Amino acid sequence: YPSFRLDPQLAKIAYTDKDRLQINVCTDFLEADRESNMAIMDISLPSGFVVDHDNLPSLRDIDFVRRVETRDSSTGVVVYFDKLTKLE
């Protein structure tokens, strides 16, 4: 039985630069009336794309996010949560 739900979506945003994409990944903890311990979300970008470092500070403003780092020459993002709840 899974404890977490992930909802990755490719955002439909009109960019003048067609080599850019935005991925939104939502998650929540599925166990009712409880919260998780620390959780880690590891996101790999599609081949040929790298992280836009200018957007990383906004991830740190999300509730329960403890740390955000890039990996593999900025082709991935690791998000560390203090906890997750039933709220997405």
Short mmCIF file of N, CA, C and O in Angstrom, two decimals:
data_model
loop_
_atom_site.label_atom_id
_atom_site.label_comp_id
_atom_site.label_asym_id
_atom_site.label_seq_id
_atom_site.Cartn_x
_atom_site.Cartn_y
_atom_site.Cartn_z
N TYR A 1 0.84 -1.18 0.00
CA TYR A 1 0.00 0.00 0.00
C TYR A 1 0.88 1.24 0.00
O TYR A 1 1.71 1.39 0.91
N PRO A 2 0.75 2.14 -0.97
CA PRO A 2 1.61 3.33 -1.03
C PRO A 2 1.30 4.32 0.09
O PRO A 2 0.15 4.46 0.51
N SER A 3 2.33 5.00 0.54
CA SER A 3 2.17 6.02 1.58
C SER A 3 2.09 7.43 1.02
O SER A 3 1.62 8.33 1.69
N PHE A 4 2.61 7.61 -0.21
CA PHE A 4 2.66 8.94 -0.81
C PHE A 4 1.99 8.92 -2.18
O PHE A 4 1.97 7.90 -2.86
N ARG A 5 1.49 10.05 -2.59
CA ARG A 5 0.97 10.22 -3.95
C ARG A 5 1.81 11.31 -4.62
O ARG A 5 2.10 12.34 -4.02
N LEU A 6 2.22 11.06 -5.85
CA LEU A 6 2.94 12.05 -6.65
C LEU A 6 2.08 12.41 -7.85
O LEU A 6 1.48 11.54 -8.48
N ASP A 7 2.06 13.67 -8.19
CA ASP A 7 1.31 14.14 -9.34
C ASP A 7 2.22 15.05 -10.18
O ASP A 7 2.18 16.27 -10.05
N PRO A 8 3.09 14.46 -11.03
CA PRO A 8 3.95 15.28 -11.89
C PRO A 8 3.18 15.73 -13.13
O PRO A 8 2.45 14.96 -13.74
N GLN A 9 3.32 17.01 -13.46
CA GLN A 9 2.64 17.55 -14.63
C GLN A 9 3.56 18.52 -15.36
O GLN A 9 4.28 19.29 -14.73
N LEU A 10 3.48 18.46 -16.66
CA LEU A 10 4.19 19.41 -17.50
C LEU A 10 3.30 20.63 -17.65
O LEU A 10 2.17 20.53 -18.14
N ALA A 11 3.77 21.78 -17.19
CA ALA A 11 2.96 23.00 -17.23
C ALA A 11 2.83 23.49 -18.67
O ALA A 11 3.79 23.44 -19.44
N LYS A 12 1.66 23.94 -19.02
CA LYS A 12 1.41 24.48 -20.35
C LYS A 12 1.54 25.99 -20.29
O LYS A 12 0.59 26.70 -19.98
N ILE A 13 2.75 26.45 -20.55
CA ILE A 13 3.05 27.87 -20.47
C ILE A 13 3.62 28.31 -21.80
O ILE A 13 4.46 27.64 -22.38
N ALA A 14 3.13 29.43 -22.27
CA ALA A 14 3.63 29.96 -23.55
C ALA A 14 4.95 30.68 -23.31
O ALA A 14 5.01 31.71 -22.64
N TYR A 15 6.02 30.11 -23.81
CA TYR A 15 7.34 30.72 -23.72
C TYR A 15 7.77 31.16 -25.11
O TYR A 15 7.45 30.51 -26.10
N THR A 16 8.52 32.24 -25.17
CA THR A 16 9.10 32.63 -26.44
C THR A 16 10.27 31.71 -26.78
O THR A 16 10.59 31.50 -27.92
N ASP A 17 10.88 31.14 -25.75
CA ASP A 17 11.98 30.20 -25.91
C ASP A 17 11.41 28.78 -25.84
O ASP A 17 11.04 28.30 -24.78
N LYS A 18 11.35 28.08 -26.96
CA LYS A 18 10.74 26.75 -27.01
C LYS A 18 11.61 25.67 -26.37
O LYS A 18 11.19 24.53 -26.25
N ASP A 19 12.82 26.02 -25.95
CA ASP A 19 13.71 25.05 -25.30
C ASP A 19 13.53 25.05 -23.79
O ASP A 19 14.39 24.56 -23.07
N ARG A 20 12.43 25.58 -23.31
CA ARG A 20 12.18 25.67 -21.88
C ARG A 20 10.92 24.90 -21.53
O ARG A 20 9.94 24.92 -22.28
N LEU A 21 10.95 24.19 -20.40
CA LEU A 21 9.74 23.54 -19.92
C LEU A 21 9.66 23.71 -18.41
O LEU A 21 10.66 23.93 -17.75
N GLN A 22 8.45 23.63 -17.90
CA GLN A 22 8.23 23.73 -16.46
C GLN A 22 7.51 22.47 -16.00
O GLN A 22 6.47 22.12 -16.54
N ILE A 23 8.10 21.82 -15.01
CA ILE A 23 7.50 20.62 -14.45
C ILE A 23 7.00 20.96 -13.05
O ILE A 23 7.75 21.49 -12.23
N ASN A 24 5.74 20.67 -12.79
CA ASN A 24 5.16 20.84 -11.46
C ASN A 24 4.95 19.45 -10.87
O ASN A 24 4.34 18.59 -11.51
N VAL A 25 5.47 19.24 -9.66
CA VAL A 25 5.30 17.96 -9.01
C VAL A 25 4.67 18.20 -7.64
O VAL A 25 5.25 18.88 -6.79
N CYS A 26 3.47 17.69 -7.46
CA CYS A 26 2.78 17.79 -6.17
C CYS A 26 2.82 16.43 -5.49
O CYS A 26 2.83 15.39 -6.15
N THR A 27 2.83 16.46 -4.17
CA THR A 27 2.84 15.22 -3.40
C THR A 27 2.03 15.39 -2.13
O THR A 27 1.84 16.52 -1.66
N ASP A 28 1.53 14.30 -1.61
CA ASP A 28 0.87 14.31 -0.32
C ASP A 28 1.02 12.95 0.34
O ASP A 28 1.35 11.95 -0.30
N PHE A 29 0.81 12.94 1.65
CA PHE A 29 0.92 11.73 2.47
C PHE A 29 -0.47 11.13 2.58
O PHE A 29 -1.43 11.82 2.93
N LEU A 30 -0.61 9.86 2.27
CA LEU A 30 -1.93 9.25 2.14
C LEU A 30 -2.52 8.72 3.45
O LEU A 30 -3.71 8.42 3.50
N GLU A 31 -1.74 8.62 4.49
CA GLU A 31 -2.27 8.08 5.74
C GLU A 31 -3.06 9.15 6.48
O GLU A 31 -2.53 10.19 6.86
N ALA A 32 -4.34 8.89 6.69
CA ALA A 32 -5.24 9.88 7.29
C ALA A 32 -4.83 10.21 8.72
O ALA A 32 -4.38 9.35 9.46
N ASP A 33 -4.98 11.47 9.07
CA ASP A 33 -4.76 11.95 10.44
C ASP A 33 -3.35 11.72 10.95
O ASP A 33 -3.14 11.63 12.15
N ARG A 34 -2.40 11.60 10.04
CA ARG A 34 -1.00 11.44 10.42
C ARG A 34 -0.16 12.31 9.52
O ARG A 34 -0.61 12.78 8.48
N GLU A 35 1.09 12.47 9.89
CA GLU A 35 2.06 13.12 9.00
C GLU A 35 3.28 12.22 8.92
O GLU A 35 3.52 11.40 9.80
N SER A 36 4.01 12.36 7.84
CA SER A 36 5.18 11.51 7.64
C SER A 36 6.36 12.03 8.45
O SER A 36 6.33 13.15 8.99
N ASN A 37 7.40 11.25 8.48
CA ASN A 37 8.69 11.72 8.94
C ASN A 37 9.33 12.44 7.75
O ASN A 37 8.67 12.70 6.75
N MET A 38 10.62 12.71 7.84
CA MET A 38 11.33 13.36 6.74
C MET A 38 11.13 12.57 5.44
O MET A 38 11.11 11.34 5.46
N ALA A 39 10.94 13.28 4.34
CA ALA A 39 10.75 12.65 3.04
C ALA A 39 11.65 13.35 2.02
O ALA A 39 11.96 14.53 2.17
N ILE A 40 12.04 12.61 1.00
CA ILE A 40 12.91 13.15 -0.04
C ILE A 40 12.26 12.91 -1.39
O ILE A 40 11.81 11.81 -1.69
N MET A 41 12.22 13.97 -2.21
CA MET A 41 11.72 13.86 -3.58
C MET A 41 12.91 14.09 -4.51
O MET A 41 13.56 15.13 -4.44
N ASP A 42 13.18 13.13 -5.37
CA ASP A 42 14.30 13.20 -6.30
C ASP A 42 13.73 13.28 -7.71
O ASP A 42 13.09 12.34 -8.18
N ILE A 43 13.95 14.41 -8.37
CA ILE A 43 13.36 14.67 -9.69
C ILE A 43 14.46 14.69 -10.73
O ILE A 43 15.43 15.46 -10.63
N SER A 44 14.33 13.84 -11.74
CA SER A 44 15.28 13.82 -12.87
C SER A 44 14.63 14.53 -14.05
O SER A 44 13.49 14.24 -14.41
N LEU A 45 15.36 15.44 -14.65
CA LEU A 45 14.84 16.18 -15.80
C LEU A 45 15.05 15.37 -17.08
O LEU A 45 15.95 14.54 -17.16
N PRO A 46 14.21 15.62 -18.07
CA PRO A 46 14.40 14.93 -19.36
C PRO A 46 15.77 15.25 -19.95
O PRO A 46 16.35 16.30 -19.70
N SER A 47 16.26 14.35 -20.75
CA SER A 47 17.56 14.51 -21.40
C SER A 47 17.65 15.85 -22.12
O SER A 47 16.73 16.26 -22.82
N GLY A 48 18.76 16.54 -21.91
CA GLY A 48 18.99 17.81 -22.59
C GLY A 48 18.56 19.03 -21.81
O GLY A 48 18.82 20.16 -22.22
N PHE A 49 17.90 18.85 -20.66
CA PHE A 49 17.44 19.98 -19.86
C PHE A 49 18.24 20.09 -18.57
O PHE A 49 18.72 19.09 -18.04
N VAL A 50 18.39 21.31 -18.07
CA VAL A 50 19.06 21.57 -16.80
C VAL A 50 18.16 22.47 -15.95
O VAL A 50 17.26 23.14 -16.46
N VAL A 51 18.45 22.50 -14.68
CA VAL A 51 17.68 23.27 -13.71
C VAL A 51 17.90 24.77 -13.92
O VAL A 51 19.02 25.21 -14.14
N ASP A 52 16.82 25.54 -13.81
CA ASP A 52 16.90 26.99 -13.78
C ASP A 52 17.12 27.39 -12.32
O ASP A 52 16.20 27.40 -11.52
N HIS A 53 18.35 27.72 -11.97
CA HIS A 53 18.70 28.01 -10.58
C HIS A 53 17.97 29.23 -10.03
O HIS A 53 17.83 29.37 -8.81
N ASP A 54 17.49 30.11 -10.89
CA ASP A 54 16.75 31.29 -10.43
C ASP A 54 15.42 30.90 -9.78
O ASP A 54 14.87 31.67 -8.99
N ASN A 55 14.88 29.73 -10.10
CA ASN A 55 13.60 29.30 -9.54
C ASN A 55 13.74 28.49 -8.25
O ASN A 55 12.75 28.24 -7.58
N LEU A 56 14.94 28.09 -7.90
CA LEU A 56 15.11 27.25 -6.71
C LEU A 56 14.71 27.95 -5.41
O LEU A 56 14.13 27.31 -4.54
N PRO A 57 14.98 29.25 -5.23
CA PRO A 57 14.57 29.88 -3.97
C PRO A 57 13.06 29.79 -3.71
O PRO A 57 12.64 29.68 -2.55
N SER A 58 12.24 29.78 -4.74
CA SER A 58 10.79 29.68 -4.51
C SER A 58 10.40 28.32 -3.95
O SER A 58 9.41 28.20 -3.22
N LEU A 59 11.16 27.28 -4.24
CA LEU A 59 10.89 25.96 -3.66
C LEU A 59 11.11 25.96 -2.16
O LEU A 59 10.41 25.28 -1.42
N ARG A 60 12.07 26.74 -1.72
CA ARG A 60 12.38 26.78 -0.28
C ARG A 60 11.27 27.47 0.51
O ARG A 60 11.20 27.33 1.73
N ASP A 61 10.40 28.20 -0.16
CA ASP A 61 9.29 28.88 0.51
C ASP A 61 8.09 27.96 0.76
O ASP A 61 7.15 28.34 1.43
N ILE A 62 8.12 26.75 0.23
CA ILE A 62 7.02 25.81 0.39
C ILE A 62 7.06 25.24 1.81
O ILE A 62 8.13 24.92 2.34
N ASP A 63 5.87 25.10 2.42
CA ASP A 63 5.79 24.54 3.77
C ASP A 63 6.52 23.21 3.85
O ASP A 63 6.42 22.38 2.97
N PHE A 64 7.24 23.04 4.92
CA PHE A 64 7.94 21.81 5.27
C PHE A 64 9.18 21.52 4.44
O PHE A 64 9.84 20.50 4.66
N VAL A 65 9.53 22.35 3.45
CA VAL A 65 10.75 22.11 2.68
C VAL A 65 11.94 22.55 3.52
O VAL A 65 12.04 23.69 3.95
N ARG A 66 12.84 21.61 3.75
CA ARG A 66 14.02 21.88 4.57
C ARG A 66 15.21 22.29 3.70
O ARG A 66 15.96 23.18 4.04
N ARG A 67 15.36 21.62 2.56
CA ARG A 67 16.55 21.86 1.72
C ARG A 67 16.23 21.50 0.28
O ARG A 67 15.44 20.59 0.01
N VAL A 68 16.87 22.22 -0.64
CA VAL A 68 16.75 21.95 -2.07
C VAL A 68 18.15 21.98 -2.66
O VAL A 68 18.92 22.90 -2.40
N GLU A 69 18.47 20.96 -3.43
CA GLU A 69 19.80 20.93 -4.07
C GLU A 69 19.68 20.33 -5.46
O GLU A 69 18.73 19.63 -5.77
N THR A 70 20.66 20.64 -6.28
CA THR A 70 20.72 20.05 -7.62
C THR A 70 21.73 18.90 -7.59
O THR A 70 22.57 18.81 -6.70
N ARG A 71 21.64 18.04 -8.58
CA ARG A 71 22.56 16.92 -8.69
C ARG A 71 22.87 16.65 -10.15
O ARG A 71 22.19 17.15 -11.04
N ASP A 72 23.88 15.86 -10.39
CA ASP A 72 24.25 15.42 -11.74
C ASP A 72 24.36 16.57 -12.73
O ASP A 72 23.66 16.61 -13.74
N SER A 73 25.22 17.52 -12.41
CA SER A 73 25.45 18.68 -13.29
C SER A 73 24.17 19.44 -13.59
O SER A 73 23.91 19.85 -14.71
N SER A 74 23.32 19.58 -12.56
CA SER A 74 22.06 20.33 -12.65
C SER A 74 21.02 19.69 -13.56
O SER A 74 20.15 20.37 -14.11
N THR A 75 21.07 18.37 -13.71
CA THR A 75 20.03 17.69 -14.49
C THR A 75 18.98 17.06 -13.58
O THR A 75 18.08 16.38 -14.05
N GLY A 76 19.10 17.31 -12.28
CA GLY A 76 18.13 16.80 -11.33
C GLY A 76 18.01 17.71 -10.13
O GLY A 76 18.89 18.52 -9.86
N VAL A 77 16.91 17.58 -9.41
CA VAL A 77 16.64 18.36 -8.20
C VAL A 77 16.25 17.39 -7.10
O VAL A 77 15.47 16.47 -7.32
N VAL A 78 16.81 17.60 -5.91
CA VAL A 78 16.44 16.82 -4.74
C VAL A 78 15.82 17.78 -3.73
O VAL A 78 16.42 18.80 -3.38
N VAL A 79 14.60 17.46 -3.29
CA VAL A 79 13.87 18.28 -2.33
C VAL A 79 13.72 17.48 -1.05
O VAL A 79 13.20 16.36 -1.07
N TYR A 80 14.18 18.04 0.06
CA TYR A 80 14.09 17.40 1.37
C TYR A 80 12.95 18.06 2.15
O TYR A 80 12.96 19.27 2.34
N PHE A 81 12.00 17.26 2.60
CA PHE A 81 10.88 17.76 3.39
C PHE A 81 11.06 17.36 4.86
O PHE A 81 11.45 16.22 5.14
N ASP A 82 10.73 18.26 5.78
CA ASP A 82 10.71 17.90 7.21
C ASP A 82 9.64 16.84 7.44
O ASP A 82 9.83 15.92 8.24
N LYS A 83 8.52 16.99 6.76
CA LYS A 83 7.40 16.06 6.86
C LYS A 83 6.46 16.34 5.71
O LYS A 83 6.55 17.37 5.04
N LEU A 84 5.54 15.42 5.47
CA LEU A 84 4.46 15.63 4.52
C LEU A 84 3.15 15.31 5.23
O LEU A 84 3.11 14.48 6.14
N THR A 85 2.09 15.98 4.79
CA THR A 85 0.77 15.77 5.37
C THR A 85 -0.21 15.39 4.26
O THR A 85 0.18 15.26 3.11
N LYS A 86 -1.48 15.29 4.61
CA LYS A 86 -2.48 14.95 3.61
C LYS A 86 -2.77 16.13 2.66
O LYS A 86 -3.44 15.95 1.66
N LEU A 87 -2.24 17.32 2.98
CA LEU A 87 -2.42 18.47 2.10
C LEU A 87 -1.36 18.44 1.01
O LEU A 87 -0.18 18.28 1.29
N GLU A 88 -1.76 18.61 -0.24
CA GLU A 88 -0.82 18.61 -1.37
C GLU A 88 0.13 19.77 -1.28
O GLU A 88 -0.24 20.87 -0.91
#
